[in-house]
GROMACS .gro file of C-alpha atoms in nm:
model
  435
    1MET     CA    1   8.146  18.345   9.856
    2THR     CA    2   8.101  18.075   9.593
    3ILE     CA    3   8.324  17.832   9.782
    4SER     CA    4   8.139  17.883  10.110
    5SER     CA    5   7.806  17.856   9.929
    6SER     CA    6   7.924  17.522   9.791
    7LEU     CA    7   7.997  17.412  10.145
    8ASN     CA    8   7.650  17.517  10.256
    9ALA     CA    9   7.493  17.338   9.960
   10GLY     CA   10   7.682  17.022  10.048
   11VAL     CA   11   7.565  17.040  10.409
   12ALA     CA   12   7.208  17.096  10.291
   13GLY     CA   13   7.245  16.796  10.063
   14LEU     CA   14   7.351  16.582  10.357
   15ASN     CA   15   7.054  16.701  10.562
   16VAL     CA   16   6.789  16.642  10.296
   17ASN     CA   17   6.924  16.298  10.211
   18ALA     CA   18   6.927  16.213  10.580
   19THR     CA   19   6.558  16.308  10.586
   20LYS     CA   20   6.492  16.095  10.279
   21LEU     CA   21   6.676  15.807  10.443
   22ALA     CA   22   6.449  15.846  10.746
   23THR     CA   23   6.135  15.816  10.529
   24ILE     CA   24   6.277  15.512  10.350
   25SER     CA   25   6.366  15.351  10.682
   26ASP     CA   26   6.015  15.417  10.813
   27ASN     CA   27   5.858  15.273  10.498
   28ILE     CA   28   6.066  14.957  10.513
   29ALA     CA   29   6.009  14.916  10.887
   30ASN     CA   30   5.631  14.942  10.832
   31SER     CA   31   5.610  14.726  10.521
   32GLY     CA   32   5.411  14.474  10.724
   33THR     CA   33   5.198  14.727  10.914
   34PHE     CA   34   4.831  14.714  10.814
   35GLY     CA   35   4.697  15.054  10.711
   36TYR     CA   36   5.041  15.218  10.684
   37LYS     CA   37   5.068  15.492  10.420
   38ARG     CA   38   5.419  15.532  10.277
   39ALA     CA   39   5.608  15.852  10.345
   40GLU     CA   40   5.781  16.050  10.074
   41ALA     CA   41   6.057  16.313  10.082
   42GLU     CA   42   6.033  16.570   9.804
   43PHE     CA   43   6.333  16.790   9.721
   44SER     CA   44   6.319  17.145   9.585
   45SER     CA   45   6.605  17.373   9.488
   46LEU     CA   46   6.693  17.703   9.654
   47VAL     CA   47   6.809  17.985   9.428
   48VAL     CA   48   7.029  18.270   9.547
   49SER     CA   49   7.049  18.575   9.321
   50SER     CA   50   7.386  18.612   9.149
   51GLN     CA   51   7.553  18.917   8.993
   52GLY     CA   52   7.748  18.930   8.673
   53GLY     CA   53   7.898  18.601   8.574
   54SER     CA   54   7.923  18.464   8.929
   55TYR     CA   55   7.710  18.182   9.063
   56THR     CA   56   7.615  18.116   9.425
   57ALA     CA   57   7.492  17.773   9.526
   58GLY     CA   58   7.153  17.794   9.691
   59GLY     CA   59   7.135  17.435   9.802
   60VAL     CA   60   6.827  17.223   9.848
   61ARG     CA   61   6.539  17.182  10.089
   62VAL     CA   62   6.309  16.892  10.162
   63ALA     CA   63   5.941  16.847  10.243
   64SER     CA   64   5.802  16.517  10.364
   65ARG     CA   65   5.445  16.396  10.318
   66ARG     CA   66   5.226  16.086  10.338
   67ASP     CA   67   5.058  15.941  10.031
   68VAL     CA   68   4.725  15.891  10.208
   69GLU     CA   69   4.530  15.866   9.882
   70ALA     CA   70   4.709  15.544   9.786
   71ASN     CA   71   4.522  15.226   9.875
   72GLY     CA   72   4.696  14.910   9.982
   73ALA     CA   73   4.584  14.564   9.877
   74LEU     CA   74   4.310  14.402  10.086
   75VAL     CA   75   4.386  14.069  10.250
   76THR     CA   76   4.123  13.838  10.397
   77THR     CA   77   4.127  13.734  10.762
   78GLU     CA   78   3.918  13.519  10.994
   79ASN     CA   79   3.798  13.803  11.218
   80PRO     CA   80   3.461  13.954  11.116
   81LEU     CA   81   3.564  14.280  11.282
   82ASP     CA   82   3.878  14.322  11.075
   83ILE     CA   83   3.747  14.614  10.871
   84ALA     CA   84   3.886  14.771  10.554
   85VAL     CA   85   3.751  15.006  10.289
   86ALA     CA   86   3.730  14.910   9.922
   87GLY     CA   87   3.772  15.247   9.755
   88ARG     CA   88   3.776  15.597   9.896
   89GLY     CA   89   3.686  15.679  10.255
   90MET     CA   90   3.820  15.623  10.606
   91LEU     CA   91   3.691  15.482  10.933
   92PRO     CA   92   3.602  15.728  11.212
   93VAL     CA   93   3.793  15.645  11.530
   94THR     CA   94   3.908  15.807  11.851
   95THR     CA   95   4.155  15.718  12.125
   96VAL     CA   96   4.099  15.508  12.435
   97ALA     CA   97   4.226  15.799  12.645
   98ALA     CA   98   3.959  16.030  12.500
   99VAL     CA   99   3.685  15.775  12.569
  100ASN     CA  100   3.802  15.726  12.926
  101ALA     CA  101   3.817  16.103  12.984
  102GLN     CA  102   3.448  16.141  12.890
  103GLN     CA  103   3.478  16.515  12.834
  104GLY     CA  104   3.225  16.630  12.575
  105GLU     CA  105   3.262  16.571  12.202
  106LEU     CA  106   3.522  16.308  12.119
  107PRO     CA  107   3.829  16.407  11.913
  108LEU     CA  108   3.786  16.253  11.570
  109LEU     CA  109   4.064  16.058  11.400
  110LEU     CA  110   4.058  15.867  11.073
  111THR     CA  111   4.211  15.536  10.971
  112SER     CA  112   4.185  15.325  10.658
  113THR     CA  113   4.165  14.987  10.831
  114GLY     CA  114   4.152  14.830  11.175
  115SER     CA  115   4.147  14.497  11.352
  116PHE     CA  116   3.884  14.555  11.618
  117ARG     CA  117   3.807  14.342  11.923
  118PRO     CA  118   3.563  14.406  12.210
  119ASP     CA  119   3.726  14.489  12.542
  120ASP     CA  120   3.584  14.371  12.875
  121GLU     CA  121   3.309  14.634  12.847
  122GLY     CA  122   3.222  14.552  12.486
  123VAL     CA  123   3.386  14.859  12.326
  124LEU     CA  124   3.545  14.781  11.988
  125LYS     CA  125   3.908  14.889  11.975
  126THR     CA  126   4.239  14.796  11.817
  127SER     CA  127   4.546  14.673  12.003
  128SER     CA  128   4.705  15.014  11.938
  129GLY     CA  129   4.425  15.196  12.124
  130LEU     CA  130   4.195  15.322  11.848
  131VAL     CA  131   3.821  15.302  11.929
  132LEU     CA  132   3.569  15.256  11.648
  133LEU     CA  133   3.295  15.520  11.630
  134GLY     CA  134   2.946  15.480  11.487
  135TRP     CA  135   2.588  15.603  11.494
  136PRO     CA  136   2.371  15.392  11.729
  137ALA     CA  137   2.049  15.237  11.597
  138ASP     CA  138   1.715  15.275  11.771
  139ALA     CA  139   1.516  14.984  11.917
  140ASP     CA  140   1.384  14.893  11.571
  141GLY     CA  141   1.731  14.884  11.414
  142ASN     CA  142   1.688  15.215  11.230
  143ILE     CA  143   1.949  15.492  11.226
  144PRO     CA  144   1.808  15.836  11.316
  145PRO     CA  145   1.928  16.141  11.117
  146GLN     CA  146   2.273  16.249  11.234
  147PRO     CA  147   2.509  16.548  11.183
  148ARG     CA  148   2.759  16.481  10.906
  149ASN     CA  149   3.036  16.734  10.964
  150GLY     CA  150   3.196  16.612  11.286
  151SER     CA  151   3.192  16.362  11.569
  152ALA     CA  152   2.868  16.491  11.725
  153GLY     CA  153   2.631  16.196  11.722
  154LEU     CA  154   2.909  15.939  11.692
  155GLU     CA  155   2.956  15.703  11.986
  156PRO     CA  156   3.213  15.438  12.075
  157VAL     CA  157   3.075  15.113  11.934
  158ASN     CA  158   2.971  14.887  12.223
  159VAL     CA  159   2.853  14.541  12.118
  160PHE     CA  160   2.770  14.428  12.473
  161SER     CA  161   2.486  14.681  12.490
  162SER     CA  162   2.284  14.431  12.285
  163GLN     CA  163   2.373  14.104  12.459
  164PHE     CA  164   2.013  13.984  12.447
  165ALA     CA  165   1.743  14.073  12.197
  166THR     CA  166   1.406  13.963  12.069
  167SER     CA  167   1.191  14.052  11.774
  168PRO     CA  168   0.812  14.036  11.822
  169THR     CA  169   0.601  13.868  11.557
  170THR     CA  170   0.408  14.122  11.352
  171LYS     CA  171   0.321  13.922  11.041
  172ILE     CA  172   0.217  13.566  10.959
  173TRP     CA  173   0.183  13.405  10.616
  174MET     CA  174  -0.084  13.133  10.643
  175GLY     CA  175  -0.126  12.878  10.367
  176ALA     CA  176  -0.381  12.596  10.384
  177ASN     CA  177  -0.627  12.403  10.172
  178LEU     CA  178  -0.980  12.381  10.306
  179PRO     CA  179  -1.199  12.090  10.191
  180ALA     CA  180  -1.464  12.205   9.944
  181THR     CA  181  -1.685  11.917  10.055
  182ALA     CA  182  -1.712  12.069  10.406
  183THR     CA  183  -1.934  12.351  10.273
  184GLN     CA  184  -2.174  12.120  10.090
  185ALA     CA  185  -2.517  12.017  10.215
  186GLY     CA  186  -2.502  11.729  10.460
  187ALA     CA  187  -2.145  11.801  10.579
  188SER     CA  188  -2.063  11.773  10.950
  189GLY     CA  189  -1.978  12.141  10.996
  190ASP     CA  190  -1.676  12.061  11.212
  191THR     CA  191  -1.433  12.344  11.285
  192LEU     CA  192  -1.080  12.306  11.149
  193ASP     CA  193  -0.799  12.459  11.356
  194ILE     CA  194  -0.448  12.580  11.278
  195PRO     CA  195  -0.250  12.671  11.594
  196ILE     CA  196   0.023  12.925  11.514
  197GLU     CA  197   0.309  13.000  11.752
  198TYR     CA  198   0.423  13.362  11.765
  199PHE     CA  199   0.652  13.570  11.987
  200ASP     CA  200   0.525  13.860  12.195
  201ASN     CA  201   0.703  14.183  12.283
  202VAL     CA  202   0.923  14.020  12.548
  203GLY     CA  203   1.012  13.716  12.338
  204ALA     CA  204   0.768  13.479  12.510
  205SER     CA  205   0.595  13.214  12.300
  206GLN     CA  206   0.221  13.267  12.245
  207THR     CA  207  -0.037  13.087  12.033
  208LEU     CA  208  -0.274  13.234  11.778
  209LEU     CA  209  -0.547  12.980  11.700
  210ALA     CA  210  -0.696  13.018  11.353
  211SER     CA  211  -1.034  12.839  11.342
  212PHE     CA  212  -1.219  12.772  11.016
  213THR     CA  213  -1.591  12.694  11.056
  214PRO     CA  214  -1.777  12.596  10.737
  215THR     CA  215  -2.123  12.727  10.655
  216VAL     CA  216  -2.331  12.417  10.572
  217PRO     CA  217  -2.631  12.496  10.350
  218ALA     CA  218  -2.958  12.307  10.327
  219SER     CA  219  -2.876  12.228   9.967
  220GLY     CA  220  -2.591  12.279   9.723
  221ALA     CA  221  -2.261  12.432   9.837
  222SER     CA  222  -2.203  12.760  10.019
  223ASN     CA  223  -1.824  12.782   9.963
  224THR     CA  224  -1.828  13.000  10.276
  225TRP     CA  225  -1.617  12.982  10.591
  226THR     CA  226  -1.596  13.181  10.912
  227LEU     CA  227  -1.235  13.243  11.016
  228SER     CA  228  -1.181  13.343  11.378
  229PHE     CA  229  -0.860  13.410  11.571
  230ASP     CA  230  -0.811  13.334  11.942
  231ASP     CA  231  -0.503  13.479  12.113
  232SER     CA  232  -0.354  13.289  12.408
  233ALA     CA  233  -0.221  13.617  12.554
  234THR     CA  234  -0.566  13.779  12.546
  235PRO     CA  235  -0.818  13.714  12.827
  236ALA     CA  236  -1.073  13.447  12.730
  237ALA     CA  237  -1.362  13.690  12.762
  238LEU     CA  238  -1.211  13.902  12.482
  239ASN     CA  239  -1.160  13.614  12.238
  240PRO     CA  240  -1.190  13.578  11.950
  241VAL     CA  241  -0.986  13.889  11.878
  242ALA     CA  242  -1.104  13.900  11.514
  243GLU     CA  243  -1.352  13.725  11.286
  244PHE     CA  244  -1.391  13.720  10.908
  245THR     CA  245  -1.621  13.561  10.649
  246ILE     CA  246  -1.439  13.408  10.352
  247VAL     CA  247  -1.615  13.305  10.031
  248PHE     CA  248  -1.435  13.089   9.775
  249ASP     CA  249  -1.486  13.084   9.399
  250ASP     CA  250  -1.613  12.766   9.234
  251THR     CA  251  -1.620  12.886   8.874
  252ARG     CA  252  -1.416  12.730   8.595
  253GLY     CA  253  -1.069  12.881   8.579
  254SER     CA  254  -1.083  13.034   8.926
  255GLY     CA  255  -1.218  12.745   9.128
  256GLY     CA  256  -1.065  12.716   9.474
  257SER     CA  257  -0.939  13.075   9.497
  258ILE     CA  258  -1.067  13.338   9.739
  259LEU     CA  259  -1.365  13.529   9.600
  260SER     CA  260  -1.422  13.774   9.886
  261VAL     CA  261  -1.331  13.842  10.249
  262THR     CA  262  -1.566  14.033  10.477
  263PRO     CA  263  -1.460  14.149  10.826
  264VAL     CA  264  -1.714  14.053  11.091
  265SER     CA  265  -1.546  14.191  11.403
  266GLY     CA  266  -1.211  14.314  11.531
  267GLY     CA  267  -1.023  14.342  11.203
  268THR     CA  268  -0.986  14.466  10.846
  269PHE     CA  269  -0.895  14.310  10.511
  270ASP     CA  270  -0.683  14.468  10.237
  271ALA     CA  271  -0.780  14.311   9.904
  272THR     CA  272  -0.473  14.455   9.729
  273THR     CA  273  -0.228  14.275   9.958
  274GLY     CA  274  -0.440  13.985  10.082
  275GLU     CA  275  -0.372  14.080  10.445
  276LEU     CA  276  -0.596  14.048  10.748
  277SER     CA  277  -0.516  14.304  11.018
  278PHE     CA  278  -0.621  14.294  11.383
  279ASN     CA  279  -0.479  14.336  11.734
  280VAL     CA  280  -0.346  14.068  11.965
  281ASP     CA  281  -0.258  14.141  12.327
  282GLY     CA  282   0.086  14.281  12.237
  283GLY     CA  283  -0.019  14.502  11.946
  284PRO     CA  284  -0.103  14.490  11.574
  285MET     CA  285  -0.085  14.160  11.385
  286THR     CA  286  -0.109  14.095  11.012
  287VAL     CA  287  -0.200  13.759  10.860
  288GLU     CA  288  -0.158  13.724  10.485
  289ILE     CA  289  -0.395  13.470  10.324
  290GLY     CA  290  -0.375  13.572   9.958
  291VAL     CA  291  -0.525  13.824   9.718
  292PRO     CA  292  -0.877  13.739   9.593
  293GLY     CA  293  -0.862  13.566   9.256
  294THR     CA  294  -0.527  13.398   9.329
  295SER     CA  295  -0.437  13.064   9.483
  296THR     CA  296  -0.110  13.153   9.655
  297LEU     CA  297  -0.190  13.079  10.020
  298LEU     CA  298  -0.549  12.993  10.118
  299THR     CA  299  -0.749  12.766   9.886
  300GLN     CA  300  -1.061  12.548   9.889
  301LEU     CA  301  -1.016  12.234   9.682
  302SER     CA  302  -1.116  11.868   9.695
  303ALA     CA  303  -1.193  11.698  10.025
  304GLU     CA  304  -0.864  11.733  10.215
  305PHE     CA  305  -0.776  11.976  10.494
  306ALA     CA  306  -0.405  12.048  10.462
  307PRO     CA  307  -0.213  12.333  10.627
  308THR     CA  308   0.053  12.381  10.359
  309SER     CA  309   0.274  12.649  10.509
  310VAL     CA  310   0.274  12.877  10.808
  311VAL     CA  311   0.558  13.130  10.818
  312LYS     CA  312   0.608  13.414  11.063
  313ASN     CA  313   0.855  13.688  11.134
  314GLY     CA  314   0.996  13.756  11.481
  315ASN     CA  315   1.216  13.555  11.712
  316GLU     CA  316   1.236  13.440  12.069
  317VAL     CA  317   1.495  13.588  12.305
  318GLY     CA  318   1.844  13.526  12.171
  319THR     CA  319   2.195  13.561  12.310
  320LEU     CA  320   2.455  13.753  12.112
  321SER     CA  321   2.672  13.509  11.918
  322GLY     CA  322   2.856  13.739  11.678
  323VAL     CA  323   2.885  14.080  11.516
  324GLU     CA  324   2.951  14.150  11.148
  325ILE     CA  325   2.964  14.457  10.924
  326ASP     CA  326   2.802  14.466  10.581
  327GLU     CA  327   2.922  14.656  10.275
  328ASN     CA  328   2.702  14.954  10.363
  329GLY     CA  329   2.859  14.997  10.706
  330PHE     CA  330   2.573  14.854  10.911
  331LEU     CA  331   2.705  14.667  11.213
  332ASN     CA  332   2.473  14.372  11.269
  333ALA     CA  333   2.441  14.171  11.589
  334ILE     CA  334   2.373  13.801  11.528
  335TYR     CA  335   2.185  13.602  11.793
  336ASP     CA  336   2.169  13.229  11.853
  337SER     CA  337   1.793  13.238  11.793
  338GLY     CA  338   1.859  13.320  11.427
  339PHE     CA  339   1.769  13.686  11.474
  340THR     CA  340   1.988  13.958  11.321
  341LYS     CA  341   1.962  14.319  11.432
  342THR     CA  342   2.137  14.638  11.320
  343ILE     CA  343   2.301  14.804  11.622
  344TYR     CA  344   2.524  15.070  11.462
  345GLN     CA  345   2.602  15.233  11.132
  346ILE     CA  346   2.965  15.317  11.061
  347PRO     CA  347   2.997  15.611  10.820
  348LEU     CA  348   3.285  15.667  10.581
  349ALA     CA  349   3.476  15.989  10.642
  350ASP     CA  350   3.619  16.189  10.352
  351VAL     CA  351   3.798  16.520  10.302
  352PRO     CA  352   3.876  16.709   9.978
  353ASN     CA  353   4.254  16.657  10.015
  354LEU     CA  354   4.343  16.327  10.179
  355ASN     CA  355   4.715  16.401  10.152
  356GLY     CA  356   4.658  16.710  10.365
  357LEU     CA  357   4.566  16.500  10.668
  358LYS     CA  358   4.808  16.507  10.961
  359PRO     CA  359   4.966  16.170  11.045
  360GLU     CA  360   4.913  16.048  11.400
  361SER     CA  361   5.026  15.733  11.580
  362ALA     CA  362   4.875  15.391  11.506
  363GLN     CA  363   4.804  15.461  11.136
  364ALA     CA  364   4.555  15.734  11.225
  365PHE     CA  365   4.515  16.081  11.075
  366SER     CA  366   4.358  16.406  11.189
  367VAL     CA  367   4.185  16.679  10.990
  368THR     CA  368   4.380  16.998  10.912
  369ALA     CA  369   4.322  17.319  10.721
  370ASN     CA  370   4.516  17.166  10.429
  371SER     CA  371   4.291  16.860  10.416
  372GLY     CA  372   3.968  17.058  10.403
  373SER     CA  373   3.649  17.001  10.597
  374LEU     CA  374   3.540  16.651  10.691
  375TYR     CA  375   3.210  16.494  10.579
  376LEU     CA  376   3.060  16.165  10.695
  377TRP     CA  377   2.906  15.967  10.409
  378ASP     CA  378   2.692  15.658  10.399
  379ALA     CA  379   2.912  15.393  10.236
  380GLY     CA  380   2.866  15.393   9.861
  381ASP     CA  381   2.733  15.749   9.848
  382GLY     CA  382   2.927  16.036   9.693
  383PRO     CA  383   3.290  15.943   9.622
  384THR     CA  384   3.312  15.670   9.885
  385GLY     CA  385   3.360  15.298   9.843
  386SER     CA  386   3.227  15.011  10.051
  387PHE     CA  387   3.316  14.832  10.373
  388GLN     CA  388   3.487  14.495  10.378
  389GLY     CA  389   3.461  14.275  10.685
  390TYR     CA  390   3.707  13.990  10.734
  391ALA     CA  391   3.969  14.209  10.561
  392LEU     CA  392   4.261  14.440  10.634
  393GLU     CA  393   4.445  14.686  10.410
  394GLU     CA  394   4.813  14.613  10.362
  395SER     CA  395   5.090  14.872  10.383
  396THR     CA  396   5.139  15.078  10.066
  397THR     CA  397   5.516  15.027  10.092
  398ASP     CA  398   5.679  14.868   9.785
  399ILE     CA  399   5.999  14.707   9.913
  400ALA     CA  400   6.164  14.695   9.570
  401ASN     CA  401   6.111  15.068   9.516
  402GLU     CA  402   6.230  15.152   9.866
  403LEU     CA  403   6.553  14.954   9.821
  404THR     CA  404   6.612  15.132   9.491
  405HIS     CA  405   6.559  15.468   9.660
  406LEU     CA  406   6.790  15.356   9.940
  407ILE     CA  407   7.075  15.298   9.694
  408GLN     CA  408   7.010  15.633   9.526
  409THR     CA  409   7.002  15.813   9.859
  410GLN     CA  410   7.322  15.648   9.975
  411ARG     CA  411   7.504  15.760   9.659
  412ALA     CA  412   7.361  16.112   9.683
  413TYR     CA  413   7.469  16.137  10.046
  414SER     CA  414   7.820  16.018   9.961
  415SER     CA  415   7.839  16.266   9.674
  416ASN     CA  416   7.739  16.555   9.900
  417ALA     CA  417   7.999  16.442  10.152
  418LYS     CA  418   8.253  16.447   9.868
  419VAL     CA  419   8.152  16.806   9.789
  420ILE     CA  420   8.222  16.905  10.150
  421GLN     CA  421   8.555  16.723  10.141
  422THR     CA  422   8.652  16.899   9.818
  423VAL     CA  423   8.554  17.242   9.954
  424ASP     CA  424   8.759  17.169  10.265
  425GLU     CA  425   9.063  17.086  10.053
  426MET     CA  426   9.018  17.401   9.847
  427LEU     CA  427   8.990  17.614  10.160
  428GLN     CA  428   9.303  17.445  10.289
  429GLU     CA  429   9.484  17.546   9.971
  430THR     CA  430   9.367  17.903  10.025
  431THR     CA  431   9.504  17.893  10.380
  432ASN     CA  432   9.837  17.764  10.253
  433ILE     CA  433   9.884  18.078  10.038
  434LYS     CA  434   9.969  18.268  10.356
  435ARG     CA  435  10.260  18.040  10.435
   0.00000   0.00000   0.00000
């Protein structure tokens, strides 16, 4: 029995070392594969119960696994859609075949990195057929609440769905100096205009005309102006769309700053923010002129009329010129008009036991009972790290270690073969007893 058990142990030794050689070969072959997680073969002994002073060889068995928890080094690239993760977490992806099938909820796979490119329909995918998944943003670039425990809510990321975009102007910062002499007795009372370009809801250029008309007193100085706004998109009969009375301070220490603002028609004034609010043809508009008591935007000094700065938000219609991902996983479309808009959020997927994930083709993994339940995090929340654009994760293979293991495996295999040879010779001697 002990001789035959030795033979079986030797055969088992050959088998497990062949398995270990396969993992080493795979690791070396994929040493240049981005996102590859090295495979390991772990040996464990088998014990067969023995009686008395005898001993029966139990042999050895092997279990292979992937070290998914290990992170490879990040290398920079020139593609903004080369995406890696700095820290814990994986990208949610699916297969091209699943997307093309369009049958309900997409099967969810995970990968630690990917070099994504848009196909002819704008869907981001890798050359190996993995499609990036994300939560789509609404028209304002906000991400609605989404389920976190599966692929429901996730969609294939399509960058061509936002080929053109515009952002309407909703706020203007208006800075100007009005001549103090214009509100003194004997002044001409001429209106001073500041035409302001803004963009409406369809990206068309419109003009908001801010007109300052001084109140000229019979004597002294009134320090008072009437500010009216005419909107080019609003019918003439409905202009001005708003009117305000502005009084400036002329006391020592506060001279030239706004003292008070009184709405006359069509608008309101918030003294805590210094904002005028009214409606133009396309919707609400806010014009910030400064908080009373400060001299940040609108002032009345000296004898010069000088528009100092007019700044607005919003943009005209722009054509998509690029897409980038930020560290929080927001995929931003960049337009040639200078406008940037969030079109998707990519979550980071995590499971309690990363090494329990099942390896799939193309450096992807699927959730199993051993890995635990999946959860989709916002990058940086919980245990997760951050996204890195222009970067890929290198293979976790260490060539020096693999070559060392290769030598050890070769010697172990040869030694097990020697055991089989020795057992064969001993059995031959036993056979020769009969002769």
